[in-house]
GROMACS .gro file of C-alpha atoms in nm:
model
  422
    1UNK     CA    1  21.777   2.171  16.796
    2UNK     CA    2  21.668   2.515  16.879
    3UNK     CA    3  21.558   2.505  16.628
    4UNK     CA    4  21.349   2.173  16.615
    5UNK     CA    5  21.181   2.329  16.862
    6UNK     CA    6  21.089   2.647  16.717
    7UNK     CA    7  20.896   2.499  16.412
    8UNK     CA    8  20.718   2.259  16.654
    9UNK     CA    9  20.617   2.522  16.865
   10UNK     CA   10  20.459   2.729  16.568
   11UNK     CA   11  20.331   2.385  16.406
   12UNK     CA   12  20.126   2.370  16.704
   13UNK     CA   13  20.002   2.726  16.765
   14UNK     CA   14  19.919   2.705  16.372
   15UNK     CA   15  19.675   2.365  16.470
   16UNK     CA   16  19.583   2.516  16.746
   17UNK     CA   17  19.450   2.841  16.609
   18UNK     CA   18  19.302   2.613  16.310
   19UNK     CA   19  19.095   2.457  16.629
   20UNK     CA   20  18.980   2.774  16.786
   21UNK     CA   21  18.859   2.868  16.365
   22UNK     CA   22  18.686   2.592  16.335
   23UNK     CA   23  18.495   2.592  16.695
   24UNK     CA   24  18.394   2.933  16.568
   25UNK     CA   25  18.243   2.806  16.221
   26UNK     CA   26  18.072   2.540  16.410
   27UNK     CA   27  17.935   2.777  16.731
   28UNK     CA   28  17.832   3.004  16.424
   29UNK     CA   29  17.638   2.744  16.227
   30UNK     CA   30  17.451   2.625  16.496
   31UNK     CA   31  17.378   2.965  16.604
   32UNK     CA   32  17.290   2.981  16.218
   33UNK     CA   33  17.047   2.707  16.220
   34UNK     CA   34  16.900   2.782  16.530
   35UNK     CA   35  16.849   3.150  16.452
   36UNK     CA   36  16.652   2.990  16.099
   37UNK     CA   37  16.434   2.752  16.254
   38UNK     CA   38  16.271   2.979  16.441
   39UNK     CA   39  16.193   3.177  16.130
   40UNK     CA   40  15.809   3.159  15.942
   41UNK     CA   41  15.778   2.990  15.609
   42UNK     CA   42  15.756   3.310  15.422
   43UNK     CA   43  16.104   3.472  15.643
   44UNK     CA   44  16.257   3.127  15.569
   45UNK     CA   45  16.200   3.203  15.199
   46UNK     CA   46  16.286   3.577  15.184
   47UNK     CA   47  16.646   3.482  15.365
   48UNK     CA   48  16.727   3.228  15.096
   49UNK     CA   49  16.602   3.485  14.784
   50UNK     CA   50  16.805   3.738  14.932
   51UNK     CA   51  17.145   3.504  15.011
   52UNK     CA   52  17.082   3.378  14.611
   53UNK     CA   53  17.070   3.709  14.482
   54UNK     CA   54  17.346   3.846  14.707
   55UNK     CA   55  17.519   3.512  14.637
   56UNK     CA   56  17.454   3.598  14.213
   57UNK     CA   57  17.598   3.952  14.251
   58UNK     CA   58  17.877   3.939  14.362
   59UNK     CA   59  17.924   3.732  13.969
   60UNK     CA   60  17.723   4.017  13.838
   61UNK     CA   61  17.469   3.793  13.676
   62UNK     CA   62  17.178   4.005  13.852
   63UNK     CA   63  17.246   4.318  13.667
   64UNK     CA   64  17.200   4.054  13.320
   65UNK     CA   65  16.908   3.888  13.476
   66UNK     CA   66  16.743   4.259  13.598
   67UNK     CA   67  16.775   4.375  13.224
   68UNK     CA   68  16.673   4.072  13.081
   69UNK     CA   69  16.360   4.106  13.298
   70UNK     CA   70  16.302   4.448  13.195
   71UNK     CA   71  16.317   4.339  12.829
   72UNK     CA   72  16.096   4.005  12.847
   73UNK     CA   73  15.840   4.208  13.098
   74UNK     CA   74  15.791   4.509  12.838
   75UNK     CA   75  15.781   4.260  12.518
   76UNK     CA   76  15.453   4.088  12.705
   77UNK     CA   77  15.353   4.436  12.753
   78UNK     CA   78  15.376   4.510  12.395
   79UNK     CA   79  15.186   4.199  12.278
   80UNK     CA   80  14.925   4.256  12.513
   81UNK     CA   81  14.864   4.577  12.386
   82UNK     CA   82  14.893   4.542  12.069
   83UNK     CA   83  14.626   4.267  12.092
   84UNK     CA   84  14.356   4.459  12.280
   85UNK     CA   85  14.483   4.820  12.110
   86UNK     CA   86  14.594   4.667  11.747
   87UNK     CA   87  14.244   4.498  11.719
   88UNK     CA   88  14.044   4.789  11.749
   89UNK     CA   89  14.259   4.990  11.505
   90UNK     CA   90  14.164   4.667  11.264
   91UNK     CA   91  13.753   4.741  11.313
   92UNK     CA   92  13.729   5.202  11.306
   93UNK     CA   93  14.007   5.144  10.977
   94UNK     CA   94  13.679   4.908  10.857
   95UNK     CA   95  13.430   5.159  11.015
   96UNK     CA   96  13.588   5.344  10.822
   97UNK     CA   97  13.627   5.220  10.483
   98UNK     CA   98  13.270   5.079  10.524
   99UNK     CA   99  13.129   5.434  10.585
  100UNK     CA  100  13.374   5.576  10.200
  101UNK     CA  101  13.166   5.265  10.053
  102UNK     CA  102  12.874   5.415  10.190
  103UNK     CA  103  12.873   5.749  10.074
  104UNK     CA  104  13.052   5.693   9.742
  105UNK     CA  105  12.744   5.471   9.607
  106UNK     CA  106  12.509   5.672   9.762
  107UNK     CA  107  12.589   5.952   9.611
  108UNK     CA  108  12.649   5.761   9.309
  109UNK     CA  109  12.295   5.619   9.282
  110UNK     CA  110  12.155   5.977   9.462
  111UNK     CA  111  12.290   6.183   9.162
  112UNK     CA  112  12.058   6.034   8.892
  113UNK     CA  113  11.750   6.138   9.037
  114UNK     CA  114  11.847   6.505   9.148
  115UNK     CA  115  11.876   6.697   8.786
  116UNK     CA  116  11.927   7.006   8.964
  117UNK     CA  117  12.224   7.116   9.155
  118UNK     CA  118  12.118   7.253   9.540
  119UNK     CA  119  11.923   6.926   9.546
  120UNK     CA  120  12.256   6.799   9.501
  121UNK     CA  121  12.433   6.992   9.733
  122UNK     CA  122  12.169   6.961   9.992
  123UNK     CA  123  12.172   6.576   9.963
  124UNK     CA  124  12.535   6.487   9.927
  125UNK     CA  125  12.592   6.626  10.289
  126UNK     CA  126  12.337   6.491  10.394
  127UNK     CA  127  12.524   6.168  10.318
  128UNK     CA  128  12.856   6.313  10.410
  129UNK     CA  129  12.781   6.345  10.758
  130UNK     CA  130  12.814   5.953  10.876
  131UNK     CA  131  13.168   5.964  10.686
  132UNK     CA  132  13.230   6.314  10.916
  133UNK     CA  133  13.190   6.158  11.269
  134UNK     CA  134  13.310   5.864  11.174
  135UNK     CA  135  13.638   6.023  11.033
  136UNK     CA  136  13.641   6.284  11.380
  137UNK     CA  137  13.628   5.967  11.628
  138UNK     CA  138  13.922   5.762  11.470
  139UNK     CA  139  14.125   6.084  11.477
  140UNK     CA  140  14.039   6.162  11.828
  141UNK     CA  141  14.173   5.768  11.898
  142UNK     CA  142  14.490   5.805  11.666
  143UNK     CA  143  14.370   5.576  11.378
  144UNK     CA  144  14.452   5.676  11.074
  145UNK     CA  145  14.423   5.554  10.672
  146UNK     CA  146  14.779   5.586  10.604
  147UNK     CA  147  14.993   5.408  10.886
  148UNK     CA  148  14.967   5.104  11.116
  149UNK     CA  149  15.004   5.275  11.463
  150UNK     CA  150  14.999   4.971  11.737
  151UNK     CA  151  15.266   4.740  11.586
  152UNK     CA  152  15.440   4.523  11.788
  153UNK     CA  153  15.740   4.748  11.808
  154UNK     CA  154  15.543   5.099  11.865
  155UNK     CA  155  15.363   4.856  12.158
  156UNK     CA  156  15.718   4.796  12.274
  157UNK     CA  157  15.851   5.188  12.278
  158UNK     CA  158  15.543   5.257  12.432
  159UNK     CA  159  15.549   5.041  12.737
  160UNK     CA  160  15.921   5.102  12.749
  161UNK     CA  161  15.774   5.504  12.768
  162UNK     CA  162  15.525   5.389  13.045
  163UNK     CA  163  15.790   5.216  13.277
  164UNK     CA  164  16.043   5.507  13.247
  165UNK     CA  165  15.783   5.710  13.317
  166UNK     CA  166  15.820   5.961  12.974
  167UNK     CA  167  15.516   5.914  12.817
  168UNK     CA  168  15.525   6.089  12.527
  169UNK     CA  169  15.104   6.070  12.455
  170UNK     CA  170  15.215   5.996  12.092
  171UNK     CA  171  15.031   5.669  12.185
  172UNK     CA  172  14.750   5.630  12.393
  173UNK     CA  173  14.515   5.306  12.466
  174UNK     CA  174  14.126   5.444  12.402
  175UNK     CA  175  13.964   5.079  12.518
  176UNK     CA  176  13.907   5.014  12.904
  177UNK     CA  177  14.028   4.717  12.896
  178UNK     CA  178  14.358   4.884  12.712
  179UNK     CA  179  14.312   5.167  13.006
  180UNK     CA  180  14.326   4.919  13.238
  181UNK     CA  181  14.625   4.717  13.108
  182UNK     CA  182  14.830   5.052  13.149
  183UNK     CA  183  14.705   5.130  13.459
  184UNK     CA  184  14.812   4.780  13.656
  185UNK     CA  185  15.152   4.758  13.358
  186UNK     CA  186  15.228   5.084  13.472
  187UNK     CA  187  15.150   4.963  13.928
  188UNK     CA  188  15.431   4.670  13.852
  189UNK     CA  189  15.699   4.797  13.599
  190UNK     CA  190  15.749   5.148  13.732
  191UNK     CA  191  15.904   5.012  14.027
  192UNK     CA  192  16.110   4.730  13.831
  193UNK     CA  193  16.233   4.987  13.658
  194UNK     CA  194  16.309   5.227  13.966
  195UNK     CA  195  16.532   4.918  14.056
  196UNK     CA  196  16.686   4.828  13.736
  197UNK     CA  197  16.845   5.211  13.717
  198UNK     CA  198  16.951   5.238  14.082
  199UNK     CA  199  17.156   4.946  14.026
  200UNK     CA  200  17.305   5.012  13.711
  201UNK     CA  201  17.344   5.379  13.795
  202UNK     CA  202  17.533   5.189  14.140
  203UNK     CA  203  17.698   4.999  13.874
  204UNK     CA  204  17.844   5.246  13.678
  205UNK     CA  205  17.991   5.433  14.018
  206UNK     CA  206  18.120   5.108  14.106
  207UNK     CA  207  18.277   5.078  13.776
  208UNK     CA  208  18.420   5.428  13.761
  209UNK     CA  209  18.558   5.387  14.120
  210UNK     CA  210  18.763   5.068  13.979
  211UNK     CA  211  18.936   5.214  13.713
  212UNK     CA  212  18.989   5.539  13.936
  213UNK     CA  213  19.189   5.267  14.209
  214UNK     CA  214  19.335   5.086  13.894
  215UNK     CA  215  19.509   5.458  13.776
  216UNK     CA  216  19.621   5.486  14.107
  217UNK     CA  217  19.772   5.167  14.135
  218UNK     CA  218  20.005   5.268  13.809
  219UNK     CA  219  20.082   5.554  13.964
  220UNK     CA  220  20.159   5.440  14.329
  221UNK     CA  221  20.387   5.170  14.071
  222UNK     CA  222  20.600   5.435  13.865
  223UNK     CA  223  20.665   5.614  14.198
  224UNK     CA  224  20.760   5.311  14.374
  225UNK     CA  225  21.006   5.189  14.045
  226UNK     CA  226  21.095   5.634  14.059
  227UNK     CA  227  21.214   5.543  14.469
  228UNK     CA  228  21.414   5.200  14.363
  229UNK     CA  229  21.614   5.433  14.078
  230UNK     CA  230  21.712   5.670  14.325
  231UNK     CA  231  21.845   5.457  14.641
  232UNK     CA  232  22.181   5.417  14.435
  233UNK     CA  233  22.211   5.757  14.482
  234UNK     CA  234  22.118   5.764  14.850
  235UNK     CA  235  22.462   5.625  14.951
  236UNK     CA  236  22.636   5.900  14.741
  237UNK     CA  237  22.440   6.200  14.877
  238UNK     CA  238  22.502   6.121  15.253
  239UNK     CA  239  22.880   6.143  15.185
  240UNK     CA  240  22.833   6.417  15.041
  241UNK     CA  241  22.686   6.591  15.326
  242UNK     CA  242  22.864   6.404  15.551
  243UNK     CA  243  23.139   6.607  15.366
  244UNK     CA  244  22.980   6.915  15.341
  245UNK     CA  245  22.864   6.922  15.715
  246UNK     CA  246  23.228   6.897  15.822
  247UNK     CA  247  23.307   7.227  15.594
  248UNK     CA  248  23.030   7.399  15.680
  249UNK     CA  249  22.810   7.312  15.956
  250UNK     CA  250  22.508   7.566  15.945
  251UNK     CA  251  22.468   7.537  15.547
  252UNK     CA  252  22.449   7.208  15.543
  253UNK     CA  253  22.168   7.189  15.852
  254UNK     CA  254  21.898   7.399  15.718
  255UNK     CA  255  21.960   7.215  15.371
  256UNK     CA  256  21.919   6.883  15.551
  257UNK     CA  257  21.638   7.048  15.726
  258UNK     CA  258  21.470   7.146  15.448
  259UNK     CA  259  21.453   6.837  15.286
  260UNK     CA  260  21.383   6.657  15.476
  261UNK     CA  261  21.024   6.896  15.573
  262UNK     CA  262  21.023   6.818  15.178
  263UNK     CA  263  20.999   6.426  15.181
  264UNK     CA  264  20.806   6.438  15.457
  265UNK     CA  265  20.535   6.601  15.289
  266UNK     CA  266  20.568   6.368  14.951
  267UNK     CA  267  20.504   6.049  15.159
  268UNK     CA  268  20.267   6.208  15.360
  269UNK     CA  269  20.065   6.242  14.992
  270UNK     CA  270  20.148   5.887  14.873
  271UNK     CA  271  20.033   5.752  15.230
  272UNK     CA  272  19.669   5.952  15.185
  273UNK     CA  273  19.619   5.855  14.852
  274UNK     CA  274  19.735   5.510  14.906
  275UNK     CA  275  19.500   5.471  15.243
  276UNK     CA  276  19.198   5.691  15.097
  277UNK     CA  277  19.029   5.359  14.918
  278UNK     CA  278  18.725   5.458  14.966
  279UNK     CA  279  18.687   5.786  14.770
  280UNK     CA  280  18.427   5.984  14.666
  281UNK     CA  281  18.391   6.070  14.240
  282UNK     CA  282  18.416   6.408  14.194
  283UNK     CA  283  18.080   6.530  14.063
  284UNK     CA  284  18.272   6.676  13.789
  285UNK     CA  285  18.376   6.391  13.622
  286UNK     CA  286  18.006   6.212  13.681
  287UNK     CA  287  17.843   6.497  13.446
  288UNK     CA  288  18.129   6.583  13.239
  289UNK     CA  289  17.999   6.150  13.126
  290UNK     CA  290  17.662   6.209  13.139
  291UNK     CA  291  17.741   6.532  12.922
  292UNK     CA  292  17.967   6.280  12.588
  293UNK     CA  293  17.687   6.051  12.678
  294UNK     CA  294  17.368   6.288  12.590
  295UNK     CA  295  17.584   6.461  12.295
  296UNK     CA  296  17.679   6.089  12.114
  297UNK     CA  297  17.290   6.088  12.176
  298UNK     CA  298  17.225   6.368  11.997
  299UNK     CA  299  17.480   6.328  11.670
  300UNK     CA  300  17.322   5.955  11.637
  301UNK     CA  301  16.978   6.083  11.658
  302UNK     CA  302  16.963   6.372  11.435
  303UNK     CA  303  17.146   6.165  11.153
  304UNK     CA  304  16.936   5.857  11.182
  305UNK     CA  305  16.569   6.067  11.171
  306UNK     CA  306  16.677   6.401  11.012
  307UNK     CA  307  16.645   6.626  11.289
  308UNK     CA  308  16.866   6.848  11.364
  309UNK     CA  309  17.092   6.907  11.608
  310UNK     CA  310  16.919   7.116  11.950
  311UNK     CA  311  16.576   6.906  11.790
  312UNK     CA  312  16.839   6.618  11.890
  313UNK     CA  313  16.940   6.748  12.264
  314UNK     CA  314  16.635   6.875  12.286
  315UNK     CA  315  16.430   6.531  12.250
  316UNK     CA  316  16.692   6.344  12.465
  317UNK     CA  317  16.748   6.612  12.766
  318UNK     CA  318  16.346   6.589  12.750
  319UNK     CA  319  16.335   6.226  12.768
  320UNK     CA  320  16.639   6.207  13.021
  321UNK     CA  321  16.448   6.451  13.304
  322UNK     CA  322  16.181   6.211  13.194
  323UNK     CA  323  15.945   6.578  13.077
  324UNK     CA  324  15.856   6.401  12.740
  325UNK     CA  325  15.617   6.650  12.566
  326UNK     CA  326  15.622   6.402  12.299
  327UNK     CA  327  15.633   6.704  12.065
  328UNK     CA  328  15.960   6.483  11.854
  329UNK     CA  329  15.884   6.163  11.883
  330UNK     CA  330  16.105   5.884  11.639
  331UNK     CA  331  15.917   5.815  11.330
  332UNK     CA  332  16.133   5.505  11.210
  333UNK     CA  333  16.004   5.179  11.464
  334UNK     CA  334  16.317   5.001  11.461
  335UNK     CA  335  16.486   5.297  11.599
  336UNK     CA  336  16.219   5.317  11.877
  337UNK     CA  337  16.403   5.019  12.035
  338UNK     CA  338  16.765   5.156  12.001
  339UNK     CA  339  16.656   5.477  12.135
  340UNK     CA  340  16.462   5.296  12.435
  341UNK     CA  341  16.795   5.106  12.540
  342UNK     CA  342  16.974   5.396  12.525
  343UNK     CA  343  16.724   5.621  12.736
  344UNK     CA  344  16.760   5.325  12.972
  345UNK     CA  345  17.141   5.339  13.013
  346UNK     CA  346  17.043   5.771  13.025
  347UNK     CA  347  16.848   5.771  13.332
  348UNK     CA  348  17.119   5.509  13.406
  349UNK     CA  349  17.421   5.715  13.406
  350UNK     CA  350  17.182   5.961  13.539
  351UNK     CA  351  17.112   5.795  13.870
  352UNK     CA  352  17.453   5.770  13.917
  353UNK     CA  353  17.532   6.103  13.901
  354UNK     CA  354  17.210   6.139  14.182
  355UNK     CA  355  17.444   5.865  14.412
  356UNK     CA  356  17.784   6.038  14.360
  357UNK     CA  357  17.608   6.392  14.469
  358UNK     CA  358  17.400   6.239  14.746
  359UNK     CA  359  17.740   6.073  14.843
  360UNK     CA  360  17.911   6.423  14.846
  361UNK     CA  361  17.576   6.625  15.038
  362UNK     CA  362  17.619   6.337  15.289
  363UNK     CA  363  17.980   6.309  15.344
  364UNK     CA  364  18.029   6.718  15.381
  365UNK     CA  365  17.698   6.707  15.623
  366UNK     CA  366  17.916   6.439  15.808
  367UNK     CA  367  18.243   6.698  15.815
  368UNK     CA  368  18.008   6.960  15.871
  369UNK     CA  369  17.843   6.721  16.198
  370UNK     CA  370  18.200   6.655  16.319
  371UNK     CA  371  18.365   7.000  16.334
  372UNK     CA  372  18.003   7.126  16.526
  373UNK     CA  373  18.081   6.879  16.759
  374UNK     CA  374  18.477   6.944  16.799
  375UNK     CA  375  18.398   7.315  16.791
  376UNK     CA  376  18.120   7.287  17.082
  377UNK     CA  377  18.319   7.084  17.265
  378UNK     CA  378  18.661   7.298  17.258
  379UNK     CA  379  18.383   7.552  17.348
  380UNK     CA  380  18.265   7.401  17.595
  381UNK     CA  381  18.622   7.299  17.790
  382UNK     CA  382  18.719   7.684  17.771
  383UNK     CA  383  18.401   7.757  17.897
  384UNK     CA  384  18.526   7.502  18.200
  385UNK     CA  385  18.833   7.615  18.223
  386UNK     CA  386  18.724   7.951  18.246
  387UNK     CA  387  18.487   7.850  18.542
  388UNK     CA  388  18.765   7.669  18.768
  389UNK     CA  389  19.018   7.977  18.685
  390UNK     CA  390  18.692   8.214  18.803
  391UNK     CA  391  18.626   7.937  19.156
  392UNK     CA  392  19.032   7.948  19.161
  393UNK     CA  393  19.079   8.328  19.172
  394UNK     CA  394  18.789   8.362  19.376
  395UNK     CA  395  18.898   8.113  19.602
  396UNK     CA  396  19.234   8.283  19.599
  397UNK     CA  397  19.080   8.573  19.720
  398UNK     CA  398  18.910   8.480  20.013
  399UNK     CA  399  19.232   8.336  20.057
  400UNK     CA  400  19.390   8.682  20.057
  401UNK     CA  401  19.098   8.813  20.233
  402UNK     CA  402  19.124   8.611  20.553
  403UNK     CA  403  19.480   8.599  20.561
  404UNK     CA  404  19.437   8.977  20.595
  405UNK     CA  405  19.191   8.974  20.828
  406UNK     CA  406  19.367   8.708  21.080
  407UNK     CA  407  19.691   8.975  20.994
  408UNK     CA  408  19.494   9.258  21.168
  409UNK     CA  409  19.358   9.036  21.453
  410UNK     CA  410  19.643   8.882  21.524
  411UNK     CA  411  19.797   9.271  21.589
  412UNK     CA  412  19.558   9.373  21.788
  413UNK     CA  413  19.587   9.066  22.043
  414UNK     CA  414  19.974   9.188  22.065
  415UNK     CA  415  19.866   9.574  22.096
  416UNK     CA  416  19.636   9.405  22.382
  417UNK     CA  417  19.877   9.236  22.563
  418UNK     CA  418  20.162   9.434  22.544
  419UNK     CA  419  20.284   9.618  22.904
  420UNK     CA  420  20.208  10.017  22.703
  421UNK     CA  421  19.850   9.895  22.684
  422UNK     CA  422  19.772   9.915  23.048
   0.00000   0.00000   0.00000
């Protein structure tokens, strides 16, 4: 009967707790609906988008969506730049060929009319000037008669240098439409790329922390296994201690105290290791990962571009630091996209290192602030204690002086009242 009553009480308690939780959720939902009804249309839209993005972020789809969005934005920009600047490059090449053909025909016709060499040389120089000016103009705009500059893949690489703010300068727009498009494209693309790099930097940080947590769990499980194995020896050790304490009570007591202290230290270390879930990654590890990533890229770039290892390291460092001198640029158009993806992830790793350093500095500042507050409170408490002690000593000295005065006055009164004084 007692068991039945306890079971009934337990079920009633559970039912009451479920009812309270349901009522609380209903009230929370009603409050949320009332709060949403007071919002404007734009605020409701932003709240809806934020909730959807948060729900997708738990599934990891936002990272893929953001990366694909940047790729699509780069492809759209490459198509527009290839259309605008590629058409201008085609016109420039046609003009170069036309000027060259005119020069050749003029030389061929005028060479029959001039018998003397001096007259022919003067005529050739005059006919060569338009062709020279056209070559200089085309060369200043980056147009070459051998290779085509504005291809789709080169335009993709150019757009990636805009959004990542590297800006090598080996390809630049020369038309007004292309330059205006570059300004608008940079205004939209640079914030998107910064958001992507910050997001991937935080993602890499979470991945490394998750790996560290897995390693910590493996260590803790190994320690638990060792503890279970050692429990069989605890009984024998306690029996031996009991016999030893009867024979050598002093030595066994000292030894037991030392062992308890050591076990307490181990348990404390294990407890701190278990509770330290919100740990910060070491800065040295993040920098080591970034250095290894750069070195692997140096090996690949030096092989594909026929550069020395130092030249490849120089190019990658200048690119990841977003300096982008442009003195060394990959020439393989298809390999440029591989380099672009490599640099984007390199910039994300750099953002990860910056996040870790920022967290370390923030925690150091918080610890320093807490220590300063603690030391300041200790100093103030000590000062207040000293002030109270001084007041107490002053009061005691005043009391002693008053007591002395009272004693002297009482002695005088006694002398005055005695018959000898009369």
